[in-house]
PDB file of C-alpha atoms in Angstrom:
ATOM      1  CA  MET A   1      38.382  52.017 -31.780  1.00  0.00           C
ATOM      2  CA  ARG A   2      37.500  48.974 -29.682  1.00  0.00           C
ATOM      3  CA  HIS A   3      40.148  46.519 -28.660  1.00  0.00           C
ATOM      4  CA  SER A   4      39.511  42.805 -28.441  1.00  0.00           C
ATOM      5  CA  PRO A   5      39.219  41.324 -24.956  1.00  0.00           C
ATOM      6  CA  SER A   6      42.209  39.619 -23.453  1.00  0.00           C
ATOM      7  CA  PRO A   7      42.224  35.848 -24.074  1.00  0.00           C
ATOM      8  CA  VAL A   8      42.408  35.383 -20.319  1.00  0.00           C
ATOM      9  CA  LEU A   9      38.960  36.947 -20.047  1.00  0.00           C
ATOM     10  CA  VAL A  10      37.434  35.005 -22.948  1.00  0.00           C
ATOM     11  CA  TRP A  11      38.135  31.327 -22.239  1.00  0.00           C
ATOM     12  CA  PRO A  12      36.211  31.191 -18.919  1.00  0.00           C
ATOM     13  CA  ALA A  13      33.102  32.421 -20.765  1.00  0.00           C
ATOM     14  CA  LEU A  14      33.559  29.651 -23.316  1.00  0.00           C
ATOM     15  CA  VAL A  15      33.924  27.021 -20.581  1.00  0.00           C
ATOM     16  CA  GLY A  16      31.015  28.575 -18.663  1.00  0.00           C
ATOM     17  CA  GLY A  17      28.769  28.427 -21.704  1.00  0.00           C
ATOM     18  CA  LEU A  18      29.713  24.815 -22.347  1.00  0.00           C
ATOM     19  CA  ALA A  19      29.181  23.957 -18.673  1.00  0.00           C
ATOM     20  CA  GLY A  20      25.735  25.559 -18.737  1.00  0.00           C
ATOM     21  CA  ALA A  21      24.754  23.649 -21.865  1.00  0.00           C
ATOM     22  CA  ALA A  22      26.141  20.422 -20.399  1.00  0.00           C
ATOM     23  CA  GLY A  23      24.234  21.038 -17.176  1.00  0.00           C
ATOM     24  CA  VAL A  24      20.938  21.350 -19.026  1.00  0.00           C
ATOM     25  CA  ALA A  25      21.655  18.276 -21.180  1.00  0.00           C
ATOM     26  CA  LEU A  26      22.744  16.268 -18.133  1.00  0.00           C
ATOM     27  CA  SER A  27      19.549  17.291 -16.340  1.00  0.00           C
ATOM     28  CA  ALA A  28      17.549  15.760 -19.163  1.00  0.00           C
ATOM     29  CA  VAL A  29      19.650  12.598 -19.055  1.00  0.00           C
ATOM     30  CA  ALA A  30      19.194  12.402 -15.292  1.00  0.00           C
ATOM     31  CA  ALA A  31      15.438  12.721 -15.648  1.00  0.00           C
ATOM     32  CA  HIS A  32      15.071  10.140 -18.399  1.00  0.00           C
ATOM     33  CA  ILE A  33      17.947   7.677 -18.229  1.00  0.00           C
ATOM     34  CA  ASP A  34      19.992   7.675 -15.017  1.00  0.00           C
ATOM     35  CA  SER A  35      18.541   6.663 -11.665  1.00  0.00           C
ATOM     36  CA  SER A  36      21.860   6.488  -9.809  1.00  0.00           C
ATOM     37  CA  GLY A  37      22.040  10.197  -9.011  1.00  0.00           C
ATOM     38  CA  PHE A  38      25.518  10.572 -10.501  1.00  0.00           C
ATOM     39  CA  VAL A  39      24.349  12.433 -13.614  1.00  0.00           C
ATOM     40  CA  SER A  40      22.001  14.575 -11.539  1.00  0.00           C
ATOM     41  CA  ALA A  41      24.928  15.586  -9.320  1.00  0.00           C
ATOM     42  CA  ALA A  42      27.037  16.442 -12.374  1.00  0.00           C
ATOM     43  CA  ALA A  43      24.185  18.521 -13.828  1.00  0.00           C
ATOM     44  CA  ALA A  44      23.726  20.480 -10.606  1.00  0.00           C
ATOM     45  CA  ILE A  45      27.448  21.195 -10.258  1.00  0.00           C
ATOM     46  CA  ALA A  46      27.751  22.253 -13.907  1.00  0.00           C
ATOM     47  CA  LEU A  47      24.746  24.566 -13.705  1.00  0.00           C
ATOM     48  CA  ALA A  48      25.898  26.090 -10.407  1.00  0.00           C
ATOM     49  CA  HIS A  49      29.402  26.892 -11.634  1.00  0.00           C
ATOM     50  CA  ALA A  50      28.714  27.990 -15.226  1.00  0.00           C
ATOM     51  CA  PRO A  51      27.572  31.512 -14.243  1.00  0.00           C
ATOM     52  CA  VAL A  52      30.609  31.980 -12.001  1.00  0.00           C
ATOM     53  CA  LEU A  53      32.954  31.365 -14.920  1.00  0.00           C
ATOM     54  CA  ILE A  54      31.064  33.892 -17.033  1.00  0.00           C
ATOM     55  CA  VAL A  55      31.106  36.498 -14.249  1.00  0.00           C
ATOM     56  CA  LEU A  56      34.870  36.065 -13.885  1.00  0.00           C
ATOM     57  CA  CYS A  57      35.155  37.404 -17.454  1.00  0.00           C
ATOM     58  CA  LEU A  58      33.407  40.706 -16.771  1.00  0.00           C
ATOM     59  CA  PRO A  59      35.702  43.717 -17.072  1.00  0.00           C
ATOM     60  CA  GLY A  60      34.899  45.099 -13.613  1.00  0.00           C
ATOM     61  CA  VAL A  61      35.888  41.852 -11.946  1.00  0.00           C
ATOM     62  CA  ARG A  62      39.542  42.729 -12.519  1.00  0.00           C
ATOM     63  CA  ASP A  63      39.039  45.755 -10.268  1.00  0.00           C
ATOM     64  CA  VAL A  64      38.250  43.388  -7.397  1.00  0.00           C
ATOM     65  CA  LEU A  65      40.076  40.208  -8.328  1.00  0.00           C
ATOM     66  CA  ARG A  66      43.446  40.988  -9.851  1.00  0.00           C
ATOM     67  CA  MET A  67      43.847  37.443 -11.219  1.00  0.00           C
ATOM     68  CA  PRO A  68      40.399  36.106 -12.169  1.00  0.00           C
ATOM     69  CA  ALA A  69      42.036  33.520 -14.437  1.00  0.00           C
ATOM     70  CA  LEU A  70      43.315  31.582 -11.413  1.00  0.00           C
ATOM     71  CA  PRO A  71      39.914  30.766  -9.881  1.00  0.00           C
ATOM     72  CA  ALA A  72      38.513  30.293 -13.391  1.00  0.00           C
ATOM     73  CA  LEU A  73      41.187  27.685 -14.089  1.00  0.00           C
ATOM     74  CA  LEU A  74      40.597  25.878 -10.786  1.00  0.00           C
ATOM     75  CA  ILE A  75      36.822  25.841 -11.302  1.00  0.00           C
ATOM     76  CA  SER A  76      37.162  24.728 -14.936  1.00  0.00           C
ATOM     77  CA  LEU A  77      39.460  21.832 -14.048  1.00  0.00           C
ATOM     78  CA  GLY A  78      37.236  20.928 -11.108  1.00  0.00           C
ATOM     79  CA  LEU A  79      34.166  20.836 -13.353  1.00  0.00           C
ATOM     80  CA  ILE A  80      35.894  18.635 -15.900  1.00  0.00           C
ATOM     81  CA  LEU A  81      37.055  16.161 -13.274  1.00  0.00           C
ATOM     82  CA  PHE A  82      33.925  16.090 -11.118  1.00  0.00           C
ATOM     83  CA  CYS A  83      31.313  16.114 -13.879  1.00  0.00           C
ATOM     84  CA  GLY A  84      33.432  13.925 -16.133  1.00  0.00           C
ATOM     85  CA  ASP A  85      33.831  11.319 -13.430  1.00  0.00           C
ATOM     86  CA  MET A  86      30.149  11.321 -12.479  1.00  0.00           C
ATOM     87  CA  THR A  87      29.042  10.841 -16.081  1.00  0.00           C
ATOM     88  CA  ALA A  88      31.791   8.283 -16.825  1.00  0.00           C
ATOM     89  CA  ARG A  89      30.484   6.152 -13.964  1.00  0.00           C
ATOM     90  CA  VAL A  90      27.111   5.972 -15.700  1.00  0.00           C
ATOM     91  CA  PHE A  91      28.060   5.822 -19.377  1.00  0.00           C
ATOM     92  CA  LEU A  92      31.399   3.990 -19.202  1.00  0.00           C
ATOM     93  CA  ASP A  93      30.619   1.973 -16.067  1.00  0.00           C
ATOM     94  CA  HIS A  94      33.862   3.071 -14.387  1.00  0.00           C
ATOM     95  CA  SER A  95      35.542   6.136 -12.952  1.00  0.00           C
ATOM     96  CA  LEU A  96      37.882   8.353 -14.979  1.00  0.00           C
ATOM     97  CA  PHE A  97      40.633   7.491 -12.490  1.00  0.00           C
ATOM     98  CA  ALA A  98      40.876   6.866  -8.770  1.00  0.00           C
ATOM     99  CA  ASN A  99      39.624   9.876  -6.801  1.00  0.00           C
ATOM    100  CA  ALA A 100      38.762  11.922  -9.900  1.00  0.00           C
ATOM    101  CA  ALA A 101      35.476  13.216  -8.444  1.00  0.00           C
ATOM    102  CA  PRO A 102      36.915  14.139  -5.029  1.00  0.00           C
ATOM    103  CA  THR A 103      39.862  15.827  -6.750  1.00  0.00           C
ATOM    104  CA  GLY A 104      37.464  17.783  -8.945  1.00  0.00           C
ATOM    105  CA  GLY A 105      35.332  18.721  -5.959  1.00  0.00           C
ATOM    106  CA  SER A 106      38.417  19.860  -4.076  1.00  0.00           C
ATOM    107  CA  LEU A 107      39.456  22.024  -7.035  1.00  0.00           C
ATOM    108  CA  LEU A 108      35.970  23.563  -7.109  1.00  0.00           C
ATOM    109  CA  ILE A 109      36.221  24.406  -3.416  1.00  0.00           C
ATOM    110  CA  LEU A 110      39.725  25.778  -3.920  1.00  0.00           C
ATOM    111  CA  GLY A 111      38.436  27.921  -6.795  1.00  0.00           C
ATOM    112  CA  TRP A 112      35.779  29.467  -4.550  1.00  0.00           C
ATOM    113  CA  LEU A 113      38.300  30.022  -1.761  1.00  0.00           C
ATOM    114  CA  THR A 114      40.647  31.654  -4.266  1.00  0.00           C
ATOM    115  CA  ILE A 115      37.889  34.072  -5.251  1.00  0.00           C
ATOM    116  CA  ALA A 116      37.472  34.982  -1.582  1.00  0.00           C
ATOM    117  CA  ALA A 117      41.219  35.345  -1.029  1.00  0.00           C
ATOM    118  CA  LEU A 118      41.652  37.515  -4.129  1.00  0.00           C
ATOM    119  CA  ALA A 119      38.784  39.748  -2.994  1.00  0.00           C
ATOM    120  CA  LEU A 120      40.370  40.510   0.388  1.00  0.00           C
ATOM    121  CA  PRO A 121      42.876  43.116  -0.837  1.00  0.00           C
ATOM    122  CA  ALA A 122      40.075  45.012  -2.594  1.00  0.00           C
ATOM    123  CA  LEU A 123      37.988  44.952   0.588  1.00  0.00           C
ATOM    124  CA  PHE A 124      40.809  46.428   2.638  1.00  0.00           C
ATOM    125  CA  ALA A 125      41.703  48.948  -0.083  1.00  0.00           C
ATOM    126  CA  ARG A 126      38.127  50.264  -0.072  1.00  0.00           C
ATOM    127  CA  ARG A 127      38.133  50.599   3.718  1.00  0.00           C
ATOM    128  CA  ALA A 128      41.369  52.589   3.614  1.00  0.00           C
ATOM    129  CA  ARG A 129      39.827  55.283   1.394  1.00  0.00           C
TER     130      ARG A 129
END
């Protein structure tokens, strides 16, 4: 009998799928509507991070990263803030809030660094064998 996956391992795939779809749609908008570069930047960031969120859901990832939900959360929030701010600048003609894009970018960086930090114990555990 199969058990359903933990909710912690499902929501990053949902966000990753949405980010991938948004990245493709934003690429089309960037090519046809926006010449500022903001939407193009949002598309690139969304497309670059969507696969990471999906990978964080894979069962074997828990063997390396004990808490994959933490970097998934940081990356998800970073995507929302960064991409949301970039697109708001074009479509709403203003930022989401002061420093929304830099905050989102910082969360994305922190998410990647968290992946690296969470992988360290597994690296040392493998060397000890």
